[in-house]
Short mmCIF file of C-alpha atoms and ligand atoms in Angstrom, two decimals:
data_model
loop_
_atom_site.label_atom_id
_atom_site.label_comp_id
_atom_site.label_asym_id
_atom_site.label_seq_id
_atom_site.Cartn_x
_atom_site.Cartn_y
_atom_site.Cartn_z
CA MET A 19 -2.37 -25.37 -5.17
CA LYS A 20 -4.03 -22.49 -5.87
CA ILE A 21 -1.51 -20.08 -7.25
CA LEU A 22 -1.61 -15.99 -7.28
CA VAL A 23 0.99 -14.72 -9.92
CA ILE A 24 1.64 -10.64 -9.46
CA GLY A 25 2.36 -8.69 -12.83
CA SER A 26 1.14 -8.14 -16.05
CA GLY A 27 3.95 -8.55 -18.69
CA GLY A 28 5.61 -10.97 -20.55
CA ARG A 29 8.08 -12.48 -18.28
CA GLU A 30 4.26 -12.96 -16.21
CA HIS A 31 3.25 -14.80 -19.19
CA ALA A 32 6.31 -17.26 -18.98
CA ILE A 33 5.96 -17.49 -15.68
CA CYS A 34 1.96 -18.68 -15.64
CA ALA A 35 2.91 -20.74 -18.55
CA LYS A 36 5.74 -22.55 -16.66
CA LEU A 37 3.58 -23.34 -13.64
CA LYS A 38 0.57 -24.46 -16.02
CA GLU A 39 2.67 -27.64 -16.64
CA SER A 40 3.02 -28.38 -13.02
CA SER A 41 1.12 -31.15 -11.72
CA LEU A 42 0.96 -29.73 -8.04
CA ILE A 43 -0.93 -26.86 -9.51
CA LYS A 44 -5.07 -26.84 -9.56
CA LYS A 45 -5.54 -23.23 -10.51
CA ILE A 46 -3.37 -20.35 -11.56
CA TYR A 47 -4.69 -16.22 -10.92
CA CYS A 48 -2.68 -13.30 -12.24
CA ALA A 49 -3.20 -10.21 -10.95
CA PRO A 50 -3.48 -8.02 -13.05
CA GLY A 51 -2.30 -9.93 -15.69
CA ASN A 52 -3.03 -9.34 -19.70
CA ALA A 53 -4.98 -10.98 -22.63
CA GLY A 54 -2.65 -13.37 -23.01
CA ILE A 55 -2.40 -14.64 -19.51
CA ALA A 56 -6.23 -15.12 -19.55
CA SER A 57 -6.03 -17.53 -21.49
CA ILE A 58 -4.08 -19.97 -19.44
CA ALA A 59 -5.15 -17.98 -16.18
CA THR A 60 -7.99 -16.17 -14.50
CA CYS A 61 -6.55 -12.66 -14.01
CA VAL A 62 -7.59 -10.31 -11.11
CA ASP A 63 -8.06 -6.63 -11.64
CA ILE A 64 -5.67 -5.99 -8.68
CA LYS A 65 -3.04 -3.50 -8.95
CA PRO A 66 0.64 -4.71 -7.82
CA MET A 67 0.74 -2.06 -5.60
CA ASP A 68 -2.58 -2.58 -3.67
CA PHE A 69 -1.18 -4.64 -1.20
CA LEU A 70 -4.44 -5.24 1.18
CA ALA A 71 -6.16 -5.96 -1.89
CA ILE A 72 -3.97 -8.85 -2.58
CA VAL A 73 -3.62 -9.77 0.79
CA ASP A 74 -8.04 -9.85 1.04
CA PHE A 75 -8.07 -11.80 -2.24
CA SER A 76 -5.53 -14.26 -1.30
CA LYS A 77 -7.19 -15.19 2.24
CA SER A 78 -10.53 -14.67 0.75
CA GLU A 79 -9.37 -17.28 -2.53
CA LYS A 80 -7.07 -19.88 0.12
CA ILE A 81 -3.99 -19.38 -2.22
CA ASP A 82 -1.21 -21.65 -1.32
CA LEU A 83 1.39 -19.42 -3.31
CA VAL A 84 2.22 -15.93 -4.73
CA VAL A 85 4.38 -15.27 -6.48
CA VAL A 86 6.16 -11.82 -6.77
CA ALA A 87 7.49 -11.31 -10.16
CA PRO A 88 8.10 -7.40 -10.48
CA ASP A 89 10.48 -4.86 -8.98
CA ASN A 90 7.96 -2.56 -7.34
CA PRO A 91 6.04 -4.70 -5.24
CA LEU A 92 9.14 -6.55 -4.26
CA SER A 93 10.80 -3.53 -3.22
CA GLY A 94 7.84 -2.24 -1.47
CA GLY A 95 7.19 -5.15 0.74
CA LEU A 96 4.62 -7.22 -0.64
CA VAL A 97 6.46 -10.59 0.38
CA ASP A 98 6.45 -9.45 3.93
CA ILE A 99 3.51 -8.39 4.18
CA LEU A 100 2.27 -11.58 2.63
CA ASN A 101 4.26 -13.57 5.42
CA ALA A 102 2.89 -11.34 8.19
CA ASN A 103 -0.17 -12.70 7.22
CA GLU A 104 0.77 -16.31 6.99
CA ILE A 105 0.25 -16.40 3.00
CA LYS A 106 3.18 -17.95 1.68
CA ALA A 107 5.41 -16.01 -1.28
CA PHE A 108 7.84 -16.43 -3.98
CA GLY A 109 10.26 -13.31 -3.84
CA PRO A 110 12.84 -11.54 -1.69
CA THR A 111 11.67 -9.62 1.28
CA LYS A 112 11.82 -5.46 0.92
CA LYS A 113 15.33 -5.46 2.85
CA ALA A 114 16.74 -8.16 0.29
CA SER A 115 15.60 -7.17 -2.36
CA GLU A 116 17.47 -3.34 -1.35
CA ILE A 117 20.00 -4.95 -3.68
CA GLU A 118 17.76 -3.59 -6.84
CA GLY A 119 15.70 -1.10 -5.14
CA SER A 120 18.85 1.07 -4.00
CA LYS A 121 21.89 1.19 -6.37
CA ALA A 122 23.73 3.50 -3.46
CA PHE A 123 23.12 0.43 -1.62
CA SER A 124 24.34 -2.53 -3.86
CA LYS A 125 27.23 -0.12 -5.19
CA SER A 126 28.53 -0.06 -1.36
CA PHE A 127 27.42 -3.59 -0.66
CA MET A 128 30.37 -4.90 -3.54
CA ALA A 129 32.45 -2.62 -2.35
CA LYS A 130 32.40 -3.99 1.12
CA TYR A 131 32.00 -7.87 0.10
CA GLY A 132 35.20 -7.17 -2.55
CA ILE A 133 32.59 -8.33 -5.42
CA PRO A 134 34.02 -6.66 -8.65
CA THR A 135 32.20 -3.74 -10.15
CA ALA A 136 32.78 -0.38 -11.46
CA ASN A 137 34.50 2.36 -9.52
CA TYR A 138 31.73 4.94 -8.39
CA ALA A 139 30.85 7.91 -6.55
CA VAL A 140 27.06 8.42 -4.88
CA PHE A 141 25.52 11.87 -5.15
CA ASN A 142 22.96 13.36 -3.00
CA ASP A 143 23.33 17.03 -3.74
CA TYR A 144 23.12 18.20 -7.27
CA GLU A 145 26.20 20.58 -6.67
CA ASP A 146 28.41 18.28 -5.33
CA ALA A 147 27.89 15.88 -8.07
CA LYS A 148 28.31 18.81 -10.93
CA GLU A 149 31.56 19.32 -9.24
CA TYR A 150 32.80 15.93 -9.20
CA LEU A 151 31.66 15.97 -13.04
CA GLU A 152 33.67 19.36 -13.72
CA ARG A 153 37.01 17.57 -12.38
CA LEU A 154 36.63 14.44 -14.32
CA ASP A 155 38.53 13.82 -17.21
CA LYS A 156 37.77 10.35 -18.00
CA PHE A 157 34.73 9.69 -20.65
CA PRO A 158 32.37 8.32 -21.27
CA VAL A 159 31.04 8.03 -17.63
CA VAL A 160 27.53 6.10 -16.84
CA LEU A 161 24.68 8.34 -14.89
CA LYS A 162 22.86 6.12 -12.65
CA ALA A 163 19.49 6.80 -10.72
CA SER A 164 19.47 5.14 -7.98
CA GLY A 165 15.96 4.18 -7.16
CA LEU A 166 13.77 2.17 -9.21
CA ALA A 167 12.92 3.79 -12.74
CA PHE A 168 11.23 1.32 -15.37
CA GLY A 169 15.08 0.00 -16.46
CA LYS A 170 15.86 3.06 -18.18
CA GLY A 171 17.45 5.36 -15.05
CA VAL A 172 20.59 4.80 -17.14
CA ILE A 173 22.52 6.98 -18.76
CA ILE A 174 26.42 7.15 -20.66
CA ALA A 175 27.52 10.25 -21.52
CA ASN A 176 29.68 10.59 -24.30
CA ASP A 177 31.45 14.03 -23.01
CA LYS A 178 31.15 16.03 -19.90
CA VAL A 179 28.69 18.55 -21.46
CA SER A 180 26.22 15.89 -22.22
CA ALA A 181 27.38 14.53 -18.65
CA GLN A 182 26.69 17.99 -17.29
CA ASN A 183 23.09 17.85 -18.96
CA SER A 184 22.14 14.65 -18.20
CA LEU A 185 22.49 14.93 -14.28
CA GLU A 186 20.71 18.36 -14.70
CA ASP A 187 17.63 16.07 -16.14
CA MET A 188 18.13 13.82 -13.32
CA MET A 189 18.81 15.75 -10.22
CA LEU A 190 16.64 18.74 -11.41
CA SER A 191 14.22 18.89 -14.20
CA LYS A 192 13.40 15.16 -12.29
CA VAL A 193 13.09 13.15 -15.37
CA PHE A 194 13.00 10.05 -13.12
CA GLY A 195 11.10 11.34 -10.42
CA ASP A 196 12.40 10.36 -6.97
CA ALA A 197 14.55 7.09 -8.23
CA ALA A 198 17.31 10.21 -9.10
CA ASN A 199 16.91 12.23 -5.81
CA THR A 200 20.39 9.78 -5.14
CA VAL A 201 22.65 9.39 -7.99
CA VAL A 202 25.62 7.15 -8.90
CA ILE A 203 28.50 8.15 -11.40
CA GLU A 204 30.41 5.37 -12.71
CA GLU A 205 33.15 4.43 -14.72
CA PHE A 206 32.53 3.14 -18.03
CA LEU A 207 32.98 -0.65 -18.57
CA GLU A 208 33.79 -2.28 -21.90
CA GLY A 209 32.70 -6.06 -22.85
CA PRO A 210 30.53 -8.52 -23.69
CA GLU A 211 27.48 -8.31 -21.30
CA LEU A 212 25.46 -11.10 -19.86
CA THR A 213 22.66 -11.85 -17.60
CA LEU A 214 22.85 -14.96 -14.91
CA LEU A 215 19.32 -15.59 -13.15
CA CYS A 216 19.79 -18.11 -9.77
CA PHE A 217 17.46 -19.45 -7.82
CA THR A 218 18.55 -19.43 -4.06
CA ASP A 219 16.96 -20.47 -0.82
CA GLY A 220 19.84 -18.23 0.87
CA LYS A 221 21.53 -21.28 1.34
CA THR A 222 22.00 -23.03 -1.95
CA ILE A 223 22.88 -21.26 -5.72
CA SER A 224 20.84 -22.78 -8.41
CA ALA A 225 21.94 -20.78 -11.69
CA MET A 226 19.82 -20.84 -14.71
CA PRO A 227 21.21 -21.16 -18.21
CA SER A 228 22.78 -17.96 -18.80
CA SER A 229 21.63 -15.43 -21.22
CA GLN A 230 21.84 -11.93 -23.12
CA ASP A 231 19.48 -9.18 -23.04
CA HIS A 232 19.26 -6.12 -25.83
CA LYS A 233 18.61 -3.18 -24.00
CA LYS A 234 18.99 -0.68 -26.59
CA ALA A 235 15.82 0.56 -28.68
CA PHE A 236 17.52 -0.23 -31.63
CA ASP A 237 19.49 -2.18 -34.03
CA GLY A 238 23.35 -2.01 -33.73
CA ASP A 239 22.27 -1.04 -29.75
CA LYS A 240 21.27 2.58 -30.96
CA GLY A 241 18.55 4.85 -29.59
CA LEU A 242 17.64 4.99 -25.65
CA ASN A 243 17.91 2.23 -22.95
CA THR A 244 14.64 0.04 -22.86
CA GLY A 245 13.56 -2.51 -20.49
CA GLY A 246 15.17 -4.40 -23.09
CA MET A 247 14.51 -5.50 -26.69
CA GLY A 248 14.55 -9.11 -26.90
CA ALA A 249 17.11 -11.83 -25.59
CA PHE A 250 18.81 -15.26 -26.26
CA SER A 251 20.45 -18.32 -24.05
CA PRO A 252 22.90 -18.93 -23.45
CA ALA A 253 24.77 -15.91 -23.85
CA LYS A 254 27.82 -16.59 -26.42
CA ALA A 255 30.57 -15.55 -24.19
CA TYR A 256 29.45 -17.62 -21.29
CA THR A 257 32.31 -20.78 -21.09
CA LEU A 258 32.95 -22.77 -18.42
CA GLU A 259 35.89 -21.05 -16.88
CA LEU A 260 33.46 -18.08 -16.68
CA GLU A 261 31.07 -19.82 -15.12
CA LYS A 262 33.33 -20.53 -12.61
CA GLU A 263 34.67 -17.16 -11.88
CA ILE A 264 31.08 -15.84 -11.83
CA LEU A 265 29.85 -18.19 -9.23
CA ASP A 266 33.03 -18.42 -7.01
CA ASN A 267 33.83 -14.44 -7.17
CA ILE A 268 30.50 -12.78 -7.45
CA VAL A 269 27.50 -15.00 -6.54
CA LYS A 270 28.60 -16.63 -3.61
CA LYS A 271 30.25 -13.40 -2.06
CA THR A 272 26.74 -12.07 -2.55
CA ILE A 273 24.45 -14.63 -1.03
CA ASP A 274 27.17 -14.57 1.60
CA GLY A 275 27.45 -10.90 2.27
CA LEU A 276 23.64 -10.68 2.04
CA ASN A 277 23.06 -13.09 4.39
CA LYS A 278 25.77 -11.22 7.16
CA GLU A 279 23.92 -8.11 6.63
CA ASN A 280 20.72 -9.79 7.78
CA ARG A 281 18.77 -9.43 4.36
CA THR A 282 19.24 -13.36 3.41
CA PHE A 283 17.91 -13.48 -0.14
CA LYS A 284 15.44 -16.21 -1.23
CA GLY A 285 13.72 -16.15 -4.73
CA VAL A 286 15.59 -15.44 -8.20
CA LEU A 287 18.44 -13.40 -7.87
CA TYR A 288 19.63 -11.79 -11.61
CA PHE A 289 23.07 -10.60 -11.74
CA GLY A 290 23.70 -8.42 -14.55
CA LEU A 291 27.25 -8.79 -15.49
CA MET A 292 29.93 -7.69 -17.91
CA ALA A 293 33.31 -9.97 -19.40
CA THR A 294 35.76 -6.67 -19.45
CA LYS A 295 39.77 -7.16 -20.20
CA ASP A 296 39.80 -7.08 -15.91
CA GLY A 297 37.43 -10.12 -15.50
CA VAL A 298 33.78 -10.30 -14.67
CA LYS A 299 32.16 -6.94 -13.38
CA VAL A 300 28.94 -6.76 -11.82
CA ILE A 301 26.65 -4.17 -14.18
CA GLU A 302 23.62 -4.03 -11.79
CA TYR A 303 21.45 -6.88 -9.66
CA ASN A 304 18.23 -7.48 -9.85
CA ALA A 305 15.74 -8.87 -7.28
CA ARG A 306 13.65 -10.84 -9.59
CA PHE A 307 13.56 -12.74 -13.00
CA GLY A 308 14.48 -10.42 -15.90
CA ASP A 309 12.22 -9.59 -18.58
CA PRO A 310 12.59 -10.22 -21.42
CA GLU A 311 15.13 -12.62 -20.29
CA THR A 312 12.83 -14.75 -18.91
CA GLN A 313 11.28 -15.53 -22.06
CA ALA A 314 14.18 -17.05 -23.70
CA VAL A 315 15.02 -18.76 -20.36
CA LEU A 316 12.57 -20.54 -18.85
CA PRO A 317 11.14 -22.13 -21.79
CA LEU A 318 14.16 -24.24 -21.22
CA LEU A 319 13.33 -25.49 -18.14
CA GLU A 320 12.24 -29.11 -17.61
CA SER A 321 11.75 -28.87 -14.01
CA ASP A 322 9.05 -28.38 -12.10
CA LEU A 323 8.94 -24.72 -11.38
CA CYS A 324 6.39 -24.80 -8.77
CA GLU A 325 8.49 -27.78 -6.74
CA ILE A 326 11.42 -25.41 -6.96
CA MET A 327 9.64 -22.32 -5.81
CA LEU A 328 8.44 -23.92 -2.92
CA ALA A 329 12.42 -25.12 -2.32
CA THR A 330 13.05 -21.69 -2.17
CA ILE A 331 10.50 -20.85 0.45
CA ASP A 332 11.26 -24.02 2.13
CA GLY A 333 15.16 -23.43 2.39
CA THR A 334 15.49 -27.32 0.83
CA LEU A 335 16.83 -25.99 -2.76
CA ASP A 336 19.87 -28.89 -2.22
CA LYS A 337 17.09 -31.61 -2.77
CA LEU A 338 16.29 -30.95 -6.34
CA ASP A 339 18.00 -31.94 -9.25
CA ILE A 340 16.69 -28.89 -11.44
CA LYS A 341 16.90 -30.38 -15.51
CA TRP A 342 17.04 -27.68 -18.45
CA LYS A 343 16.93 -28.53 -21.82
CA ASN A 344 20.42 -28.35 -23.65
CA LYS A 345 18.84 -26.12 -26.65
CA VAL A 346 18.98 -22.38 -27.37
CA GLY A 347 16.10 -19.91 -26.26
CA PHE A 348 15.11 -16.88 -27.90
CA SER A 349 12.95 -14.15 -27.26
CA VAL A 350 12.15 -11.13 -29.32
CA VAL A 351 9.72 -8.05 -28.49
CA VAL A 352 7.19 -6.29 -30.46
CA ALA A 353 6.96 -3.08 -29.02
CA SER A 354 4.87 -0.24 -29.86
CA GLY A 355 5.93 2.46 -31.92
CA GLY A 356 7.52 5.61 -29.82
CA TYR A 357 8.82 2.97 -26.96
CA PRO A 358 10.35 4.17 -24.80
CA GLU A 359 9.59 7.65 -24.82
CA HIS A 360 6.35 8.68 -26.13
CA VAL A 361 3.84 5.31 -26.31
CA ILE A 362 0.05 4.90 -28.08
CA LYS A 363 -1.85 2.60 -26.40
CA GLY A 364 -5.00 1.50 -27.89
CA TYR A 365 -4.32 -0.19 -31.36
CA GLU A 366 -6.60 -3.13 -32.78
CA ILE A 367 -4.14 -5.99 -33.26
CA GLU A 368 -4.35 -8.77 -35.56
CA ILE A 369 -2.07 -11.89 -35.37
CA GLY A 370 -1.90 -13.93 -38.61
CA LYS A 371 -1.63 -18.53 -38.18
CA LEU A 372 2.12 -18.39 -36.36
CA ASP A 373 4.04 -21.77 -36.73
CA LYS A 374 3.07 -24.14 -34.00
CA ASP A 375 7.05 -23.84 -32.31
CA ILE A 376 6.26 -20.36 -31.72
CA ILE A 377 5.70 -19.55 -28.40
CA LEU A 378 3.84 -15.87 -28.25
CA TYR A 379 3.47 -14.11 -25.07
CA HIS A 380 1.73 -11.25 -24.51
CA ALA A 381 3.43 -8.61 -22.83
CA GLY A 382 1.22 -5.32 -23.15
CA THR A 383 -2.35 -6.42 -24.70
CA LYS A 384 -6.22 -6.18 -23.61
CA GLU A 385 -9.12 -7.97 -24.99
CA GLU A 386 -12.33 -5.47 -25.29
CA ASN A 387 -15.57 -6.68 -27.11
CA GLY A 388 -13.78 -10.19 -28.15
CA LYS A 389 -10.81 -7.88 -29.88
CA LEU A 390 -7.06 -7.45 -29.01
CA TYR A 391 -5.59 -4.34 -28.42
CA THR A 392 -2.23 -2.67 -27.41
CA ASN A 393 -1.83 -1.77 -23.87
CA GLY A 394 1.77 -0.71 -23.24
CA GLY A 395 5.00 -0.24 -25.05
CA ARG A 396 6.32 -3.41 -25.29
CA VAL A 397 3.67 -5.86 -26.66
CA PHE A 398 4.83 -9.22 -27.33
CA ASN A 399 7.35 -11.57 -27.06
CA LEU A 400 7.90 -14.19 -29.75
CA SER A 401 10.04 -17.16 -28.19
CA VAL A 402 11.17 -20.10 -29.88
CA VAL A 403 13.43 -23.40 -28.37
CA ALA A 404 16.03 -24.36 -31.11
CA ASP A 405 19.12 -26.51 -31.84
CA SER A 406 20.99 -22.97 -32.78
CA ILE A 407 20.67 -18.99 -32.78
CA GLU A 408 20.67 -19.00 -36.29
CA LYS A 409 17.41 -21.36 -36.58
CA ALA A 410 16.10 -19.43 -33.55
CA ARG A 411 16.50 -16.41 -35.65
CA GLU A 412 15.07 -17.52 -38.71
CA LYS A 413 11.94 -19.53 -37.25
CA VAL A 414 11.43 -15.99 -35.14
CA TYR A 415 12.15 -13.55 -37.92
CA SER A 416 9.93 -15.52 -40.65
CA ASN A 417 6.90 -15.39 -38.49
CA ILE A 418 6.71 -11.89 -36.77
CA ASP A 419 5.41 -9.69 -39.47
CA LYS A 420 2.48 -11.89 -38.82
CA ILE A 421 1.46 -9.80 -36.12
CA LYS A 422 0.08 -6.54 -37.30
CA PHE A 423 -1.11 -3.40 -35.53
CA THR A 424 0.05 0.32 -36.41
CA GLY A 425 3.33 1.98 -35.16
CA SER A 426 4.69 -2.14 -34.60
CA ARG A 427 8.06 -2.67 -34.48
CA TYR A 428 10.73 -4.44 -33.57
CA ARG A 429 14.81 -5.08 -33.65
CA SER A 430 15.73 -7.27 -36.27
CA ASP A 431 19.56 -7.97 -35.15
CA ILE A 432 18.75 -10.37 -31.64
CA GLY A 433 21.18 -12.35 -31.35
CA LEU A 434 23.86 -11.21 -33.88
CA LYS A 435 25.93 -9.50 -31.46
P1 AMP B 9 21.21 -1.40 -15.92
O1 AMP B 9 19.62 -0.62 -15.68
O2 AMP B 9 22.19 -1.08 -14.50
O3 AMP B 9 21.44 -2.45 -16.39
O4 AMP B 9 21.96 -0.62 -16.75
C1 AMP B 9 21.31 -0.59 -18.15
C2 AMP B 9 22.71 -0.59 -19.39
O5 AMP B 9 23.26 0.52 -19.40
C3 AMP B 9 23.37 -1.85 -18.69
O6 AMP B 9 22.76 -3.30 -19.85
C4 AMP B 9 24.35 -1.57 -19.92
O7 AMP B 9 24.55 -1.70 -20.86
C5 AMP B 9 24.91 -0.10 -19.70
N1 AMP B 9 25.75 -0.30 -18.33
C6 AMP B 9 25.42 0.49 -17.23
N2 AMP B 9 26.85 0.50 -16.37
C7 AMP B 9 27.27 0.45 -17.13
C8 AMP B 9 28.77 0.65 -17.13
N3 AMP B 9 29.37 0.88 -15.80
N4 AMP B 9 29.72 0.38 -17.84
C9 AMP B 9 29.10 0.42 -19.24
N5 AMP B 9 27.88 0.32 -19.72
C10 AMP B 9 26.84 0.15 -18.38
N1 LIG B 10 15.73 -7.27 -18.52
C1 LIG B 10 16.49 -6.22 -17.46
C2 LIG B 10 15.59 -6.40 -16.65
O1 LIG B 10 14.53 -7.34 -16.44
O2 LIG B 10 15.61 -5.45 -15.79
#
């Protein structure tokens, strides 16, 4: 088979690397990819939102399967357009992706199907939202842009004044652009967070090992929310009992609800969860593999990823027995200085000799004249598969300083929480 993967980050590098192990695949393309992906796939200079160019390329190269990894092309309906052109695509349709693309929709969906989540209110009008905050007496409170905002559209405000200021930033100054034309204001939940990624063909659900992201920019969960600064798998809070609660009370209800709404979901459904004292609640859904969770979870997969993707499309996931290594997956992001606010790109990168069990995924790099340069906020992921979190931490953190570029930084506490 010839495969085209859409995207350019560490997640896409991890997906390409896992697909590379498949005996079904002859050639992998990635659009647009990055300097690391270029070592295992042919990168093509097509942007993920250039749907016509993706369709044209897929036709001319006779691509057998397109894997759509990022949120924007999924929400924009790339899978629908590929299907309309009789090109096989892995990922949910535009209607199914709305579970991620509109928090206003996902909240009302959860309310309708009795899926536990934080109490909330939705606003399209600034004055109404301002008045609501005025009357509110419970803080912190959480403000969320309803639309896609690069994983950064969530603000936790500790008091009324900062909540009002954040609301103004979102709805009047438009710091998240049109993503915050609609704002969700919700109850602040407390408890350990965990992520559950599931393959689903709309009937069968196959959960991957659980994982835990680290969203804040700095050690000790300080600073702004980022796309994620590191992850490990399995999540520490995850027990068999919790798994049963999550599958019965959240995952099954979600898949069934989406079917009832005529939004059958095929692909990877991401459950961002919080284990509160009143049970597990949904923080967010994503309609795709998470980044950086994927860079911690996919190295644990023993089965053929291409075969799983085909089964989710064909509706035959029930026929597969998907195998995972019973180990710890661990991944730390090396970011550019200033990430997530002001990222300067284009610094030359030097990589020393890494231990051979380190898996280096490129997230934001490019190559020019044989030299490697930074090309994004998140630049690398250092991943490892190990027997324990302690061993994984020791391995990654004893290698991470071998990656050198101006302003580079990382969190040193991944896996400690
Ligand atoms: P999201 O992009 O919706 O996953 O939100 C980003 C991060 O904000 C989450 O990973 C949580 O750490 C935090 N967060 C979101 N919603 C809530 C909430 N209702 N209560 C507490 N923290 C939240
Ligand atoms: N790690 C969170 C996300 O992919 O949105």
